[in-house]
mmCIF file of C-alpha atoms in Angstrom:
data_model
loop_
_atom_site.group_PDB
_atom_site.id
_atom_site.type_symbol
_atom_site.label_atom_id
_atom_site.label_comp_id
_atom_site.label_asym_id
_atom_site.label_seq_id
_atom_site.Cartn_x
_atom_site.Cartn_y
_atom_site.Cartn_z
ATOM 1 C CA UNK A 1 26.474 176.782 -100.669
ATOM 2 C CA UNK A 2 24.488 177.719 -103.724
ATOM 3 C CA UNK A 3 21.943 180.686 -104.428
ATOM 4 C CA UNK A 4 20.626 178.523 -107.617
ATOM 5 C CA UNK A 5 20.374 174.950 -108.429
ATOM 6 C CA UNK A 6 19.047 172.890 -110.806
ATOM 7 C CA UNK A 7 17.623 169.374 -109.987
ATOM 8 C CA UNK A 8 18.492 168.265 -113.576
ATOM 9 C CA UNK A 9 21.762 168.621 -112.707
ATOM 10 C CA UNK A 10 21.989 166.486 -109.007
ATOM 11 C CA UNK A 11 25.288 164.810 -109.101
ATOM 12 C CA UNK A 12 25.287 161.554 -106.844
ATOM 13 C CA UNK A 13 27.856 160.338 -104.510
ATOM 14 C CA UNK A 14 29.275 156.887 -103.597
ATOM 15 C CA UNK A 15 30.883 159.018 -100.512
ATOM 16 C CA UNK A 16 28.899 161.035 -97.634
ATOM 17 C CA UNK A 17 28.366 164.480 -99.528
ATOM 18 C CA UNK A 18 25.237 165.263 -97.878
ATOM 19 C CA UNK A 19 23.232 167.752 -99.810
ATOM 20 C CA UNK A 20 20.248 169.552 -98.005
ATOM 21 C CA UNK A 21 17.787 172.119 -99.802
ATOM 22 C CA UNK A 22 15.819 174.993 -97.856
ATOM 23 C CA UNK A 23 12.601 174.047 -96.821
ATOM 24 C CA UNK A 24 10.067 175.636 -99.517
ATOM 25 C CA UNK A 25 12.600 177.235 -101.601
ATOM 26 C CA UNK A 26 11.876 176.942 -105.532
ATOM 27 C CA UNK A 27 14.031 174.659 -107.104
ATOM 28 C CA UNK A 28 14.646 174.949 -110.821
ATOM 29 C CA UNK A 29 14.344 171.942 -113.276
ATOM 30 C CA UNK A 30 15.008 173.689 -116.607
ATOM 31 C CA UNK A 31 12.672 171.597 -119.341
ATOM 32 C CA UNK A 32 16.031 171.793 -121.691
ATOM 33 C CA UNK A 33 18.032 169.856 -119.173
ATOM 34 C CA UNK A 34 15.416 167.306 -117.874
ATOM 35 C CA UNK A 35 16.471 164.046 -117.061
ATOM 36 C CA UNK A 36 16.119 160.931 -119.121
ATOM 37 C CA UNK A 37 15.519 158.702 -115.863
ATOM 38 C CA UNK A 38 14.580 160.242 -112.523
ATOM 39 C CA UNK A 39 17.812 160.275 -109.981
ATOM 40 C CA UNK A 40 18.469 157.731 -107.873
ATOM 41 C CA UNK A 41 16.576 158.086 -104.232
ATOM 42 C CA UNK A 42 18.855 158.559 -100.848
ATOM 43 C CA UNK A 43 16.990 158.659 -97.962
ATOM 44 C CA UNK A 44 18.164 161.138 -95.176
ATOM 45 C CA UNK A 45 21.063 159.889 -92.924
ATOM 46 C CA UNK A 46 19.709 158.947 -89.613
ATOM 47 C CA UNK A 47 21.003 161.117 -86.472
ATOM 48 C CA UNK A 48 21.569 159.848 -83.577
ATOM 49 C CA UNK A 49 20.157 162.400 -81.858
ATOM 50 C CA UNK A 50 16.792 162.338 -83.443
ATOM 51 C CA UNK A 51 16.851 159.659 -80.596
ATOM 52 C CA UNK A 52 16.620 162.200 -77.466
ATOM 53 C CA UNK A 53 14.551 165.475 -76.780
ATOM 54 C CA UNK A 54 15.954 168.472 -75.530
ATOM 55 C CA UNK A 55 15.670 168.697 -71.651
ATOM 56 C CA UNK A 56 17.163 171.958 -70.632
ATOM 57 C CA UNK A 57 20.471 173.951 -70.589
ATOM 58 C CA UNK A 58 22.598 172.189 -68.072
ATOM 59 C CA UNK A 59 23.525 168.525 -66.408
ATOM 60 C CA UNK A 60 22.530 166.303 -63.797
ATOM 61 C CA UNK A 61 25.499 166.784 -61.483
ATOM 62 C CA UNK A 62 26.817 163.215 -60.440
ATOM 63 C CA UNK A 63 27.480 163.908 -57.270
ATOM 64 C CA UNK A 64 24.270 164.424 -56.367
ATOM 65 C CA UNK A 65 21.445 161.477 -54.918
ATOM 66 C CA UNK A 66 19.967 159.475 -58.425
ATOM 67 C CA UNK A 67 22.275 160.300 -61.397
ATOM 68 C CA UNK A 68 25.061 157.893 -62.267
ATOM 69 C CA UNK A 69 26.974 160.057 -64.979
ATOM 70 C CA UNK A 70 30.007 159.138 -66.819
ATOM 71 C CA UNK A 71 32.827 161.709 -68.076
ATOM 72 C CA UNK A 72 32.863 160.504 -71.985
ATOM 73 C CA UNK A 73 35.052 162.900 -72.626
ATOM 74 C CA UNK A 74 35.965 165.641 -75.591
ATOM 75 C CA UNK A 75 33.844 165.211 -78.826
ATOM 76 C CA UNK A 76 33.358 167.044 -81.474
ATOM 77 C CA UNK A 77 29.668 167.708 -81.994
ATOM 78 C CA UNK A 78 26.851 167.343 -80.662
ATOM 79 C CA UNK A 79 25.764 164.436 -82.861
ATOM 80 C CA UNK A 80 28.984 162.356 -81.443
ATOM 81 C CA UNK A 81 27.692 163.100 -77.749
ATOM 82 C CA UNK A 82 24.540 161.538 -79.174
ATOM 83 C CA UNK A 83 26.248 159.097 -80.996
ATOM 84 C CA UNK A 84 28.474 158.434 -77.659
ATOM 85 C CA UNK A 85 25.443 157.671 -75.535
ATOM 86 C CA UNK A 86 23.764 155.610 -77.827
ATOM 87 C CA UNK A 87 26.589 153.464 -77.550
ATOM 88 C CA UNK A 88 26.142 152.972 -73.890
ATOM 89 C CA UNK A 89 24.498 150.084 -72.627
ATOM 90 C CA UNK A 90 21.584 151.664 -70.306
ATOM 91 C CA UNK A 91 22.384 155.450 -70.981
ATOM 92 C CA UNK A 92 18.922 157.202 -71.262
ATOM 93 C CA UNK A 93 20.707 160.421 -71.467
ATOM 94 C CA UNK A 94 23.582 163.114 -72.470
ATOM 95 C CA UNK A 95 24.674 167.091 -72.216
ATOM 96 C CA UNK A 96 27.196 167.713 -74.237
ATOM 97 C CA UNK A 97 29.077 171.300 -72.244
ATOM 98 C CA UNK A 98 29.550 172.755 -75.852
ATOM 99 C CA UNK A 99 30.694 176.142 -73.400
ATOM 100 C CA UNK A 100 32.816 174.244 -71.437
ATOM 101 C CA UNK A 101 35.707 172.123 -73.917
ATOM 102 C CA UNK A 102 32.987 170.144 -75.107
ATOM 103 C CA UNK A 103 32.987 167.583 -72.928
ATOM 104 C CA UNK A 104 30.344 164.944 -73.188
ATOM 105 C CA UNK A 105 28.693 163.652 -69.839
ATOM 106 C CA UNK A 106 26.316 160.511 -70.405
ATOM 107 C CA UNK A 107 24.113 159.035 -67.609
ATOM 108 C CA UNK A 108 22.673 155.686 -66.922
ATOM 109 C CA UNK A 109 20.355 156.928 -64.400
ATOM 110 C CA UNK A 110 19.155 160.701 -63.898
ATOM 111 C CA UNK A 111 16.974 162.480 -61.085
ATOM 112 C CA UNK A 112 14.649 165.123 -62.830
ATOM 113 C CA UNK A 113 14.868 166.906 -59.390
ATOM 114 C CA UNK A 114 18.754 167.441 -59.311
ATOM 115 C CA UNK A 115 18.553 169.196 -62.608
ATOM 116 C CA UNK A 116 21.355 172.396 -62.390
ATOM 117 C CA UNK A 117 20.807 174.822 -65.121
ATOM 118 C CA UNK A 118 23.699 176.792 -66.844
ATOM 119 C CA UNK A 119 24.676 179.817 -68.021
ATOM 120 C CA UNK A 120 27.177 178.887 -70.549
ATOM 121 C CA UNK A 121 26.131 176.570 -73.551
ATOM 122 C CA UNK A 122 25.745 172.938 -72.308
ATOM 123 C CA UNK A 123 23.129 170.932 -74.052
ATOM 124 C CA UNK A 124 21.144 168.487 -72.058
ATOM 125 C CA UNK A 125 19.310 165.643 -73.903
ATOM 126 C CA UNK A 126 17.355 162.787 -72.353
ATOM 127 C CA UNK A 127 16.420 159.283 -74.813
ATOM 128 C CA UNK A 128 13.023 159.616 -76.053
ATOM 129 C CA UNK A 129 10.560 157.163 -73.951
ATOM 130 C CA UNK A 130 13.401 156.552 -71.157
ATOM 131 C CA UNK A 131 12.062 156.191 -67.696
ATOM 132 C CA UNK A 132 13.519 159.369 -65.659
ATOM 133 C CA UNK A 133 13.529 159.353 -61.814
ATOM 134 C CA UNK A 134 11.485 162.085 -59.908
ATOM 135 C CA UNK A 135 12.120 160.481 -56.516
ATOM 136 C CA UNK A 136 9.918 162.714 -53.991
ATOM 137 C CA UNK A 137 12.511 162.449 -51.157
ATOM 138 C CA UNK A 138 14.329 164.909 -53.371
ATOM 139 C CA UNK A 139 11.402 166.760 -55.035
ATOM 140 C CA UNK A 140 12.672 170.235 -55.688
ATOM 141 C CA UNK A 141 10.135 173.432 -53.634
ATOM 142 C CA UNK A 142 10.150 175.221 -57.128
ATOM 143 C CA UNK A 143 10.221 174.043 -61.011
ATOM 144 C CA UNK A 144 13.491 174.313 -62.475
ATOM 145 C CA UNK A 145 13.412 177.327 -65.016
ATOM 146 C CA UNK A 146 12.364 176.242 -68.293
ATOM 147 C CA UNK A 147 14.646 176.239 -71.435
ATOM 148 C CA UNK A 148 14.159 175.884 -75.043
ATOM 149 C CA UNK A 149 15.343 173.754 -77.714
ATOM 150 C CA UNK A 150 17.935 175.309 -79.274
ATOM 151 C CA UNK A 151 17.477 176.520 -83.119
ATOM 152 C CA UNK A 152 19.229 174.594 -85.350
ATOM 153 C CA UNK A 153 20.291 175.877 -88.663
ATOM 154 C CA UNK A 154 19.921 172.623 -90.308
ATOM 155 C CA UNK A 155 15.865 172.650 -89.087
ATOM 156 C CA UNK A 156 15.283 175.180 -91.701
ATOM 157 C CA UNK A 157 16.806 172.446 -94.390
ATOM 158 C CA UNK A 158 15.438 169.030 -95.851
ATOM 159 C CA UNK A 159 17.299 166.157 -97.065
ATOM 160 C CA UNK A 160 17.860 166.064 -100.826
ATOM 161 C CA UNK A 161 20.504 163.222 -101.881
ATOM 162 C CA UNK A 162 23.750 162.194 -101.483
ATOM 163 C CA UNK A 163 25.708 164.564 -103.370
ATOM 164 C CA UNK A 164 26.178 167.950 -104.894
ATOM 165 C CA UNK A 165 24.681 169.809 -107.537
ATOM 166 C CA UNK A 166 28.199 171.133 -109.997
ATOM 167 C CA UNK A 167 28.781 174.630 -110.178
ATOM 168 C CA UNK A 168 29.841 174.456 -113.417
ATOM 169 C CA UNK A 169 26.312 173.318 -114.657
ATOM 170 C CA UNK A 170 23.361 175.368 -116.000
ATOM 171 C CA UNK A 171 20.879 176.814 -113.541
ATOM 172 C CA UNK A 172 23.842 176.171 -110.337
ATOM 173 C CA UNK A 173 25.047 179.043 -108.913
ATOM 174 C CA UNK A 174 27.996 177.580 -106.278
ATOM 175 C CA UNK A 175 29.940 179.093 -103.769
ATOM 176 C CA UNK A 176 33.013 177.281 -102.267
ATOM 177 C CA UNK A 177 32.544 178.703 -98.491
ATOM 178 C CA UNK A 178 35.450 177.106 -97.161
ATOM 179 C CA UNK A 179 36.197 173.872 -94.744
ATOM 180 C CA UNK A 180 33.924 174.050 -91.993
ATOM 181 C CA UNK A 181 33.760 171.934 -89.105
ATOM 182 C CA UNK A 182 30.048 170.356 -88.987
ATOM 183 C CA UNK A 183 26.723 169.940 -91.221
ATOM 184 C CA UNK A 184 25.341 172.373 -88.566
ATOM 185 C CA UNK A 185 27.989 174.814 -89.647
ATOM 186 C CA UNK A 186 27.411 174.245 -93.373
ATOM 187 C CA UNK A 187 23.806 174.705 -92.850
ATOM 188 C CA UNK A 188 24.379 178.087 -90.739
ATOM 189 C CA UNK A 189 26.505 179.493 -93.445
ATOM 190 C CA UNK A 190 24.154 178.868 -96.317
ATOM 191 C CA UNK A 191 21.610 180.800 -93.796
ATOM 192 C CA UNK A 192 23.736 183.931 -93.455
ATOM 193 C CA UNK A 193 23.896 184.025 -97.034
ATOM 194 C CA UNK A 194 21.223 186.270 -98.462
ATOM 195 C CA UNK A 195 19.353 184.227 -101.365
ATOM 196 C CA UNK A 196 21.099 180.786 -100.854
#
């Protein structure tokens, strides 16, 4: 994490090292340690879950009349659910029951009026465009309750490049905040830290 940084300064990587810069924040370039060149340009990894849009907090239960969902078992993130269903011939959608052992349940075929709601955290994502069943045999006598998107940490960031910017250089002020387990994590840490 870092509370200063100086563009002059952006050290590349030929390994993922992705670096991400607050939206808005003022970034110093120091005229005494401009750049002969300009950096190379990285473009922004690409998500798989920039693929889907948040449905609600919950599943499709496959037991229930329309949803053919597959067990895809224990992932890590969020991003490997996403990653996981993309994968899947047909699947047009995933939750990924980060509140319950983060299991990740894809689905070839859903029914919008089976939708179960939960109270733990169990994220339900459906692929942007994909044709979702409303059959009206099934039609539910009230709306299911509405849920937002949840707020990512890493929303408040933008791509920069693939790399760091060194600590030991002028205008970087670095931080080693430990091993943590995701980008999401990373990005929530720099966020809890007051100026970074």
């Amino acid at each position: 994490t870092y509370t200063a940084i100086n563009e002059a300064t952006q050290h590349t990587s030929t390994k993922p090292n992705l670096a991400y810069t607050l939206k808005g924040a003022a970034v110093a370039t120091p005229a005494t340690s401009a750049p002969t060149t300009a950096p190379p340009v990285s473009s922004a990894p690409v998500l798989a879950l920039d693929s889907f849009e948040w449905s609600h907090n919950g599943a499709w239960p496959g037991h229930l009349a329309g949803n053919t969902q597959t067990n895809s078992g224990v992932l890590s993130t969020l991003e490997d659910c996403a990653a996981k269903c993309k994968s899947i011939d047909g699947c047009i959608a995933f939750n990924y029951a980060e509140g319950y052992f983060k299991n990740c349940y894809t689905y070839t075929a859903i029914n919008e009026a089976t939708q179960h709601t939960s109270t733990k955290p169990n994220l339900a994502y459906t692929l942007k465009g994909a044709a979702v069943a409303t059959p009206a045999t099934s039609a539910p006598t009230t709306a299911p309750p509405v849920s937002s998107a949840p707020v990512l940490a890493l929303d408040s960031f933008e791509w920069s490049h693939n790399g760091a910017w060194p600590g030991h250089l002028a205008g970087n002020t670095q931080t080693n905040s430990g091993v943590l387990s995701t980008l999401e994590d990373c990005a929530a840490k720099c966020k809890s830290i007051d100026g970074c």
